[in-house]
Coordinates of C-alpha atoms and ligand atoms in Angstrom, one line a residue:
X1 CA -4.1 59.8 70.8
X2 CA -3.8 56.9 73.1
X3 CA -0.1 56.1 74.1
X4 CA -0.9 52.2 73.4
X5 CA -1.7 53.7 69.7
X6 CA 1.5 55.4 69.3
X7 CA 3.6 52.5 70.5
X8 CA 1.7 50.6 67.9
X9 CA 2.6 53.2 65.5
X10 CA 6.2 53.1 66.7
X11 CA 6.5 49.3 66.0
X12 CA 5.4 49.0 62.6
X13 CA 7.6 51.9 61.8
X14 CA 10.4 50.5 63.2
X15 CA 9.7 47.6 61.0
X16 CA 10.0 49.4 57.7
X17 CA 13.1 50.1 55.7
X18 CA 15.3 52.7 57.1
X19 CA 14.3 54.5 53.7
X20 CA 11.4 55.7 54.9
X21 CA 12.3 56.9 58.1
X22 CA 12.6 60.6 58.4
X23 CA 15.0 62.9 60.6
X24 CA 14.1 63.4 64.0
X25 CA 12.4 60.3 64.2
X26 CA 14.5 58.0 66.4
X27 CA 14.5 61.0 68.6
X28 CA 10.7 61.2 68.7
X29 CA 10.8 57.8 69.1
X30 CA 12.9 57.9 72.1
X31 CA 10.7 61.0 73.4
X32 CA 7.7 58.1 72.8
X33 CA 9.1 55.3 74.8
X34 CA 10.1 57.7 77.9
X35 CA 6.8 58.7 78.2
X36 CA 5.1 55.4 77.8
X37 CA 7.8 54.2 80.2
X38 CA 6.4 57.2 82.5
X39 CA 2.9 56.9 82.0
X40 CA 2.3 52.9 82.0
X41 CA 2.1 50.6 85.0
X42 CA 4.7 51.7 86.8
X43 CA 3.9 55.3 86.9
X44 CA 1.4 57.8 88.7
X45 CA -1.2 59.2 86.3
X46 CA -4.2 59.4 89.0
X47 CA -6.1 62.9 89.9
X48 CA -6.3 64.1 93.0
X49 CA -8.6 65.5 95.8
X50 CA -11.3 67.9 94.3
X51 CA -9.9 67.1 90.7
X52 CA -11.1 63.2 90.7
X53 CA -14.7 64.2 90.9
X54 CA -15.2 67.9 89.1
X55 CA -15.9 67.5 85.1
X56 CA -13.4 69.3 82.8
X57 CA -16.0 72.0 82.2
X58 CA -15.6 73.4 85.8
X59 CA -12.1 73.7 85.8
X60 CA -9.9 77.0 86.5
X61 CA -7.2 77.3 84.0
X62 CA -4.8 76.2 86.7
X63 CA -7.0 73.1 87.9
X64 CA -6.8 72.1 84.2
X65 CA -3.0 72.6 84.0
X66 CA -2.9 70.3 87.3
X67 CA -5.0 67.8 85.9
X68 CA -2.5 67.7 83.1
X69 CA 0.2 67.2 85.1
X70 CA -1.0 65.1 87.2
X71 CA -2.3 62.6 84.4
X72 CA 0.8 62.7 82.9
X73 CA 0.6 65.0 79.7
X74 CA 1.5 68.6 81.4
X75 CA 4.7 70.5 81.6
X76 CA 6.1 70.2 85.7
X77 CA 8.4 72.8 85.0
X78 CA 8.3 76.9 84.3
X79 CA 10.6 79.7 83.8
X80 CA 7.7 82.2 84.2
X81 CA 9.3 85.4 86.0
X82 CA 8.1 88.7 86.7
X83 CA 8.9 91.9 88.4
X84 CA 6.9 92.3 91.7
X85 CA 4.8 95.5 93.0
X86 CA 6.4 97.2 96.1
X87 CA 5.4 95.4 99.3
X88 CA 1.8 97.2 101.0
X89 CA 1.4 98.8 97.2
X90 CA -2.2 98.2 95.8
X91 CA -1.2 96.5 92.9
X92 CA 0.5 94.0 95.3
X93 CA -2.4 93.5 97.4
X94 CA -4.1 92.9 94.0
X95 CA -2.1 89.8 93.7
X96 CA -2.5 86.7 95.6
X97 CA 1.2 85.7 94.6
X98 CA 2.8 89.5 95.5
X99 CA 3.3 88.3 99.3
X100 CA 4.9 85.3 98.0
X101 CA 7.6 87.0 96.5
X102 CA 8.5 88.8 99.6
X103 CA 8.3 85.2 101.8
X104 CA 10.4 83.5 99.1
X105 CA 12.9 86.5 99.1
X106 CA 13.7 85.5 102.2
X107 CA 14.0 81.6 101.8
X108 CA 16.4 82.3 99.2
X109 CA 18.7 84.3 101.5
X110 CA 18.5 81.2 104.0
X111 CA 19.0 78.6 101.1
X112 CA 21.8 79.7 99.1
X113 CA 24.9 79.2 100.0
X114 CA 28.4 81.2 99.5
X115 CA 30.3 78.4 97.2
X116 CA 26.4 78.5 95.0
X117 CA 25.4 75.1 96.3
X118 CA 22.0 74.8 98.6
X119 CA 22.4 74.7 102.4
X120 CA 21.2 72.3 105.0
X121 CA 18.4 74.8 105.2
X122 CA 17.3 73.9 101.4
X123 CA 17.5 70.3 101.9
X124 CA 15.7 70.3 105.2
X125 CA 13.3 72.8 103.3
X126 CA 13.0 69.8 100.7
X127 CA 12.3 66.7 102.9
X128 CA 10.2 69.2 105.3
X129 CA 7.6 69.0 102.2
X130 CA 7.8 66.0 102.0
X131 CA 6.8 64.8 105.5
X132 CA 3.9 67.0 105.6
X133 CA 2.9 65.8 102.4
X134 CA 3.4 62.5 103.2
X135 CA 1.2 61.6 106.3
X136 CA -1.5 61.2 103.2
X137 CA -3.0 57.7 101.9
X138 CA -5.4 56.3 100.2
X139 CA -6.4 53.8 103.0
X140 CA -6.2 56.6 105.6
X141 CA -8.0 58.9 103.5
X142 CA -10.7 56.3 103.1
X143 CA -11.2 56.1 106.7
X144 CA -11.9 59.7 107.1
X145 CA -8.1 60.1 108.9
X146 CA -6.5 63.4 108.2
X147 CA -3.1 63.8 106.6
X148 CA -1.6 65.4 103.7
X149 CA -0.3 68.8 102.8
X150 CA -1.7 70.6 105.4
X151 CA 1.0 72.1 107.7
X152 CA 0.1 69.6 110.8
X153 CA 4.3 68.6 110.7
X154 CA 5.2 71.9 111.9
X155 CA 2.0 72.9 114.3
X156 CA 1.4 69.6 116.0
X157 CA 3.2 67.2 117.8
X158 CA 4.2 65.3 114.7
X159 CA 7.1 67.3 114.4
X160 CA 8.6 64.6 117.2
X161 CA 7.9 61.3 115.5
X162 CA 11.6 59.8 115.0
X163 CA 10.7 60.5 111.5
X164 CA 10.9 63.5 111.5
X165 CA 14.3 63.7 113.7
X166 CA 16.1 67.0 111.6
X167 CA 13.7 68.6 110.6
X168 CA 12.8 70.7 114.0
X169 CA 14.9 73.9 113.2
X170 CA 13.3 73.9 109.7
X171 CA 10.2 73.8 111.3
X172 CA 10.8 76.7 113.8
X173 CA 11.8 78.9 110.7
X174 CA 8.5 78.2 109.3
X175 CA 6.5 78.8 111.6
X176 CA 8.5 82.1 112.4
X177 CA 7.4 83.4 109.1
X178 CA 4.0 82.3 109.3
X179 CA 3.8 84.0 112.1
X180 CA 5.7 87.4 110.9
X181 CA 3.4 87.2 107.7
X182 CA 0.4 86.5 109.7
X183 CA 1.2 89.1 111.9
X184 CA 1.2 91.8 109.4
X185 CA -2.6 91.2 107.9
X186 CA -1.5 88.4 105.1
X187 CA -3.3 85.2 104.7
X188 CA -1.0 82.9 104.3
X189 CA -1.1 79.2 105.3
X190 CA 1.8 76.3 106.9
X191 CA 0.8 74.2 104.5
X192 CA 1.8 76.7 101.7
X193 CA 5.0 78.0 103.4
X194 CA 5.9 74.4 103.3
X195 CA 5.7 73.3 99.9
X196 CA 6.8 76.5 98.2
X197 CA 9.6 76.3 100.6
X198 CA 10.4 72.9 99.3
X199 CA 10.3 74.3 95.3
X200 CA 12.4 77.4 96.5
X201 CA 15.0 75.1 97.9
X202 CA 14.9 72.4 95.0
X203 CA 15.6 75.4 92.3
X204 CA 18.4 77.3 94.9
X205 CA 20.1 73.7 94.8
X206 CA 22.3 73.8 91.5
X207 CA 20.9 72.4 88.4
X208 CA 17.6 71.9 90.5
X209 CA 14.1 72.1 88.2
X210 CA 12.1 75.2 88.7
X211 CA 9.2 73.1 89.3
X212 CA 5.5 74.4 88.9
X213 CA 4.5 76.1 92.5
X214 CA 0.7 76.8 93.9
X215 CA -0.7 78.7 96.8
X216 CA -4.0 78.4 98.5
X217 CA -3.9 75.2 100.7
X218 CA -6.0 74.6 103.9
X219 CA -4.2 74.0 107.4
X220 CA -5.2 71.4 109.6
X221 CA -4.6 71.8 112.7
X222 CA -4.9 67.6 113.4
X223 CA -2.0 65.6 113.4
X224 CA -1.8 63.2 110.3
X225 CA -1.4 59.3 111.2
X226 CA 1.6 58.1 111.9
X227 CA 3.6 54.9 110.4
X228 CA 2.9 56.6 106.7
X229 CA 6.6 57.3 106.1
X230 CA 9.0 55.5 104.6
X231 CA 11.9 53.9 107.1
X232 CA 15.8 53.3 106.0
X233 CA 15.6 49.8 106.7
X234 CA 12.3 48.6 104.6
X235 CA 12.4 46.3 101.6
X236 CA 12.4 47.7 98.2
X237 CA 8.7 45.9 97.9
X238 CA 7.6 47.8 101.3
X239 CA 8.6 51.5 99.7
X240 CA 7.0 50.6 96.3
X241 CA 3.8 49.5 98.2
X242 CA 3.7 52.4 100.8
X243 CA 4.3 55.3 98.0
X244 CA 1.4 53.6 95.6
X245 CA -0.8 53.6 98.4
X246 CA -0.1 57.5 98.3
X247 CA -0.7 57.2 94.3
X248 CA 2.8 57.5 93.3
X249 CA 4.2 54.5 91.3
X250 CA 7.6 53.1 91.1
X251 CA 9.3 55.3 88.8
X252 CA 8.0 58.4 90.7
X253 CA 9.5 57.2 93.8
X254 CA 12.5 56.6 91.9
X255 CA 12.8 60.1 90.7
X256 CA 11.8 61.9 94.2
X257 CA 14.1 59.7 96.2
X258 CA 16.7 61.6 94.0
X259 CA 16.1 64.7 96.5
X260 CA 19.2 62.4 98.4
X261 CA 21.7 63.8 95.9
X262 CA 21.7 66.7 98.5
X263 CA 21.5 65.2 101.6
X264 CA 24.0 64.6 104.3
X265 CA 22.5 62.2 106.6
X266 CA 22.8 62.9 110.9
X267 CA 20.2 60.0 112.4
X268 CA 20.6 57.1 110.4
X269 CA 24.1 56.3 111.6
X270 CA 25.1 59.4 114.5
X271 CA 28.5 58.4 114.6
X272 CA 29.0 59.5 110.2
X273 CA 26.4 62.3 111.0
X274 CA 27.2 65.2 108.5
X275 CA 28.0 62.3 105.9
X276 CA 26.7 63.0 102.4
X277 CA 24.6 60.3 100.1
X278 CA 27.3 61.5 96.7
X279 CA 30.6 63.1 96.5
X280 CA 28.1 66.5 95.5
X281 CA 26.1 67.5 98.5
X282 CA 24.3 70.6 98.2
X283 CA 23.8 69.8 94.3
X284 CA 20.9 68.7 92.1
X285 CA 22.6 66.6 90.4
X286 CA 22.5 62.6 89.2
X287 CA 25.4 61.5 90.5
X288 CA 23.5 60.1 94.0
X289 CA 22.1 57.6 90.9
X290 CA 25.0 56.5 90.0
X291 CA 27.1 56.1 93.0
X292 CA 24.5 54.3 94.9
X293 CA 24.0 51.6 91.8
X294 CA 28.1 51.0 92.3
X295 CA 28.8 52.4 88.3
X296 CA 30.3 55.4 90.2
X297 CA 33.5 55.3 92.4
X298 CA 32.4 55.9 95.7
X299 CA 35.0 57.6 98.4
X300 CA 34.6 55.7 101.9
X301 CA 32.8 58.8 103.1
X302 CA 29.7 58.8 101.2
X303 CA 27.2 56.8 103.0
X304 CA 24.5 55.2 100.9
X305 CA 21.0 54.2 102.9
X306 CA 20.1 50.7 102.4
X307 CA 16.3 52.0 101.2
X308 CA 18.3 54.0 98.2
X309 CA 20.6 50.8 97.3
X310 CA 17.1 48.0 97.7
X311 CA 15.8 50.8 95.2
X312 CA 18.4 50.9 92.6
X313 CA 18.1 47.0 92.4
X314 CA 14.4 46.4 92.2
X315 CA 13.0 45.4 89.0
X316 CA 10.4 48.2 89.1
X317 CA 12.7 50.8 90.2
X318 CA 16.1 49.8 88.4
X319 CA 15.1 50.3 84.8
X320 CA 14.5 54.4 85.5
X321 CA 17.3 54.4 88.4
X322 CA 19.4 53.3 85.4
X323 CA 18.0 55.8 83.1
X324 CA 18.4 58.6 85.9
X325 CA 22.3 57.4 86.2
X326 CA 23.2 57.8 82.3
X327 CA 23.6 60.0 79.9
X328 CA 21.0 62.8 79.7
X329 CA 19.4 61.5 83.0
X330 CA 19.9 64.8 84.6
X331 CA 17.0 66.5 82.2
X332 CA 15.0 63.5 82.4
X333 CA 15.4 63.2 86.3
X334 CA 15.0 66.7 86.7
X335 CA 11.1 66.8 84.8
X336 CA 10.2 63.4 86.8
X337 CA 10.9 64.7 89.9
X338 CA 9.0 68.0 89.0
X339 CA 6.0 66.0 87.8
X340 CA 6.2 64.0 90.6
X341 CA 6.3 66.5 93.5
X342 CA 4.1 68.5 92.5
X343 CA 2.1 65.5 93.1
X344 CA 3.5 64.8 96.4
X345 CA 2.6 68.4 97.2
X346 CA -0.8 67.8 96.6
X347 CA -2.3 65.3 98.3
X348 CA -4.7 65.4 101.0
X349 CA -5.2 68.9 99.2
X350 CA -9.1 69.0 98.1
X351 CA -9.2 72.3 96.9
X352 CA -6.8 72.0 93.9
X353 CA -8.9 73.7 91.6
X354 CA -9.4 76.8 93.0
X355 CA -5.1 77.1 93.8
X356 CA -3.3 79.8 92.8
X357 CA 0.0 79.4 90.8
X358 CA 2.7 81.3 91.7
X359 CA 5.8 80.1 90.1
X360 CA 7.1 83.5 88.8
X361 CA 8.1 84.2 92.3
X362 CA 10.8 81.5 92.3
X363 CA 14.3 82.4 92.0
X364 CA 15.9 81.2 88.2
X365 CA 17.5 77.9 88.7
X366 CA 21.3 77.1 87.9
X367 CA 21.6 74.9 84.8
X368 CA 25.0 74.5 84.5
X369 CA 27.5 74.4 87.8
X370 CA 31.4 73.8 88.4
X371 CA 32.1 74.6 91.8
X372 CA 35.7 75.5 92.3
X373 CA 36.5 73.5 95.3
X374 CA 35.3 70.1 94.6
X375 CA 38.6 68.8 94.6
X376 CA 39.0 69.9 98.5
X377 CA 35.1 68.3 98.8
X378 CA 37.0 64.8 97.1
X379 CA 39.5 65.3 99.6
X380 CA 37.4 65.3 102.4
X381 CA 35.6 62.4 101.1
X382 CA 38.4 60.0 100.4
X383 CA 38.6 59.8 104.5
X384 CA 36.1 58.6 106.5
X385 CA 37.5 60.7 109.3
X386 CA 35.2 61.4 112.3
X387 CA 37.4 63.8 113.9
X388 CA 36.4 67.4 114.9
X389 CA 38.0 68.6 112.3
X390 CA 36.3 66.2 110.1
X391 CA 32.8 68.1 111.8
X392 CA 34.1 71.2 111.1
X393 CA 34.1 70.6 107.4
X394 CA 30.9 69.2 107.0
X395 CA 29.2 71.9 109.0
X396 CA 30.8 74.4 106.4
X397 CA 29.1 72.0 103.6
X398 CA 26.3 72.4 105.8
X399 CA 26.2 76.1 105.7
X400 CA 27.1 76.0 101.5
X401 CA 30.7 77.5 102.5
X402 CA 33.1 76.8 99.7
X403 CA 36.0 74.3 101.0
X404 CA 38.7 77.3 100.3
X405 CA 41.1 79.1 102.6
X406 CA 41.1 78.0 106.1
X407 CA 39.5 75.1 105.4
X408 CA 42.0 73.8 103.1
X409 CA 44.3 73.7 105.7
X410 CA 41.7 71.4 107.9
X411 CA 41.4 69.2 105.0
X412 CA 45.2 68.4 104.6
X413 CA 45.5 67.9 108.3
X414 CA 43.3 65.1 107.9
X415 CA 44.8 63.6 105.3
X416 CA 47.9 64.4 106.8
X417 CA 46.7 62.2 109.9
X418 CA 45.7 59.9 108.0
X419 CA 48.9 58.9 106.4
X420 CA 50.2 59.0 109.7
X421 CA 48.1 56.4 111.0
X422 CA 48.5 54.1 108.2
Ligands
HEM1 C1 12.3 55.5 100.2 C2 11.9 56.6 100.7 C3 12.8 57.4 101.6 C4 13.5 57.1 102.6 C5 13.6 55.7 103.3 C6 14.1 58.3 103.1 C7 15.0 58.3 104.2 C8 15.7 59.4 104.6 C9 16.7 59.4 105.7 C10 16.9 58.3 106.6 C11 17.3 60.6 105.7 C12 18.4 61.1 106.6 C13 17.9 61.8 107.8 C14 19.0 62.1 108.7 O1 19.5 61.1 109.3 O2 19.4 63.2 108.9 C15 16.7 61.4 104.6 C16 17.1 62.7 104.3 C17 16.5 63.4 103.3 N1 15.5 63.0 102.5 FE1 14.7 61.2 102.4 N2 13.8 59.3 102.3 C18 13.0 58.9 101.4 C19 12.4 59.6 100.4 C20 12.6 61.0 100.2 C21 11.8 61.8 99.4 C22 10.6 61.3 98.5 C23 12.3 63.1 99.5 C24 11.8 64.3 98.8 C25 11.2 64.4 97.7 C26 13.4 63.0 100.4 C27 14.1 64.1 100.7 C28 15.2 64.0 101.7 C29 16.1 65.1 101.9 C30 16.2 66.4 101.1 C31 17.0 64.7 102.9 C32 18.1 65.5 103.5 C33 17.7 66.2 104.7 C34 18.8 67.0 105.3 O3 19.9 67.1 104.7 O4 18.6 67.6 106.4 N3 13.5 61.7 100.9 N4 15.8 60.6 103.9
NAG2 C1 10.4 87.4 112.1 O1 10.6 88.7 112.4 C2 11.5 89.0 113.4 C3 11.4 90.5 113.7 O2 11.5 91.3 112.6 C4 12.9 88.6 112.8 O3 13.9 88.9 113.8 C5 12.9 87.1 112.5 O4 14.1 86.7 111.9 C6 11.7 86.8 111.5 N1 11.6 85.4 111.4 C7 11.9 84.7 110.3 C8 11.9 83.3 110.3 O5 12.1 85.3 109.2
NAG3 C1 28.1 53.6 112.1 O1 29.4 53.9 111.5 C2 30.5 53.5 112.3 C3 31.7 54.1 111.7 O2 31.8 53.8 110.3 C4 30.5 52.0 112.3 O3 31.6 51.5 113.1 C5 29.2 51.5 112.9 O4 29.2 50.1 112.8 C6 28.0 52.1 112.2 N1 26.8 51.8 113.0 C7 25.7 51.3 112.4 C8 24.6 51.1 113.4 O5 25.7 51.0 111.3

């Protein structure tokens, strides 16, 4: 059934005495209108790559599912697990997702911190998929350029664009397990390390979504075109019109730009570097929505980029950041920003049909989280302290320490100087 027809459906209902409504039905209602609200002008709901051209009869079962996704009627998320083979045992080698275990294994160990929030590996991990995923666009693609998922960010010299300023330690970690991996017989590619990295680290990140993960993309070893990411300092209009050119529509962009609720920014202003975008770094959760809208208190040290706050205001980007920012947003947020990188992690990919998924070799996510040092974190953050002691307590963020013990004694001394020098 079209969505137009449902919305139709919605309306006369919604005309008729409440007599002859039935239970559930504001709530299906509500499920109705987020949807549409997803799936209508200001949403993504093109194919992609191999997908826009082969007829439904031709696809795999996991080229369908894609397709699904993609056009805005699949599920983004999965809590398929398993129990992998022993490494080097036949019935590993008999499955193209066994090596994956083994290679996520090991992402985990880097992107999980002590105090159970990610580390600065995980959110490099995160915007790493991004920027290789992101040197795709249409117009680019149209001119025959390269670009797109393809693990050019971390084997040619884009990796030193000032976009990418951060991201070169990530990018030495991948390639030293491409090259352990490689080294030992398996086929695996950058381009693959790369975005299941980026899933790995979105679901080690509490109350992350355990979003849908494939294998089988093709390196290229040209450099995508530059000037295809977005900068800190464009207009609201600029960002929407960059990221549809890449086929995702405004309320996608609102739900990946969420991936901030992590973040502690280093380049955009180097004398706050270490400086979180919420009072939660190194959480998935929606509070980046609503302390960069202004509905949440904001301590002086969390430092909001002007891209997020032209973002939360726009007309085709408010509505959702709203939505995000209230009640229930988190669920909502969490299967947008699935649906929407799996997207991301697709494009400039044309052999999406014949991918492998390989969820079941993602850690389970964390649904629910209460850290127990978030009132030393809100300590921290009520100074906007750029002292060495300062550094040493975001670097311990950094590395997903929890804020107890020694530190606690740095944190006072701050405050204690602060007081002192007021
Ligand atoms: C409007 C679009 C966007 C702009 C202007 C933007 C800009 C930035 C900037 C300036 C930083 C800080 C880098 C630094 O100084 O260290 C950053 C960090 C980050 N971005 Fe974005 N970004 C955008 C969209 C996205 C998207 C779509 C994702 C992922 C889906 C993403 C994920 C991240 C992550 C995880 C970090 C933290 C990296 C770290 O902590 O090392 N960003 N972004
Ligand atoms: C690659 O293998 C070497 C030798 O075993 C190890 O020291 C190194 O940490 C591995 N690299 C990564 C990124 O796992
Ligand atoms: C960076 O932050 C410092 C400290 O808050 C501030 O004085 C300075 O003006 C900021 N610089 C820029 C370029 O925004």
């Amino acid at each position: 059934m079209l969505w137009s027809n449902i919305i139709a459906t919605c309306v006369v209902l919604a005309g008729v005495p409440s007599s002859l409504a039935y239970p559930g039905m504001g709530e299906q209602m509500a499920e109705i209108m987020r949807r549409q609200g997803d799936s209508g002008e200001f949403d993504s709901t093109e194919p992609l790559g191999d997908l826009i051209t082969l007829p439904d009869s031709q696809l795999t079962p996991t080229g369908a599912d894609i397709k699904k996704i993609l056009t805005g009627q699949g599920t983004p998320q999965s809590t398929t697990t398993w129990t992998a083979p022993k490494l080097g045992s036949s019935a590993c080698q008999k499955d193209t997702c066994c090596v994956w275990q083994y290679i996520v294994n090991d992402m985990v160990a880097d992107f999980r911190g002590k105090s159970g929030r990610c580390t600065s590996w995980a959110r490099r991990a995160v915007r790493l998929g991004f920027h290789d995923a992101g040197t795709w666009s249409k117009t680019t693609a149209a001119q025959g350029l390269p670009g797109g998922a393809d693990g050019s960010l971390c084997s040619t010299d884009e990796i030193n664009r000032a976009d990418n300023n951060g991201l070169q330690d990530i990018c030495q970690k991948v390639n030293g397990w491409y090259d352990n991996w490689t080294k030992k017989g398996y086929a695996v590619s950058r381009a693959d390390i790369i975005q299941m990295g980026a899933t790995v680290a979105t679901v080690v990140c509490p109350l992350g979504p355990r979003i849908k993960s494939y294998v089988g993309r093709v390196d290229n070893a040209k450099a995508g075109p530059p000037n295809l990411l977005p900068g800190v300092d464009q207009s609201a209009d600029a960002l929407i019109a960059l990221f549809r050119d890449k086929t995702i529509g405004p309320h996608s962009l609102t739900a990946l730009v969420g991936a901030h609720t992590t973040s502690q920014q280093f380049f955009v202003n180097t004398t706050r570097a270490g400086d979180p975008q919420d009072s939660t770094p190194g959480v998935w959760d929606v509070l980046f929505y609503g302390q960069t809208l202004g509905t949440k208190p904001t301590p002086p040290r969390v430092f909001k980029f002007n891209s997020d706050i032209a973002l939360s205001k726009h007309p085709q980007t408010a509505p959702e950041w709203q939505k995000f920012a209230s009640a229930g947003g988190q669920q909502d947020w969490n299967e947008d920003f699935a649906a929407g990188y799996i997207r991301l992690s697709l494009l400039g990919v044309n052999n999406i049909n014949k991918l492998t998924e390989c969820t079941k070799v993602l850690p389970g996510g964390t649904p629910s989280f209460t850290p127990n040092d978030q009132s030393n974190v809100d300590k921290w953050l009520k100074t906007a302290d750029q002292s060495a002691t300062a550094k040493k307590i975001s670097n311990a963020l950094h590395a997903g320490e929890s804020l107890l013990g020694w530190l606690i004694n740095l944190i006072n001394g701050i405050l204690g100087g602060l007081k002192k020098a007021t």
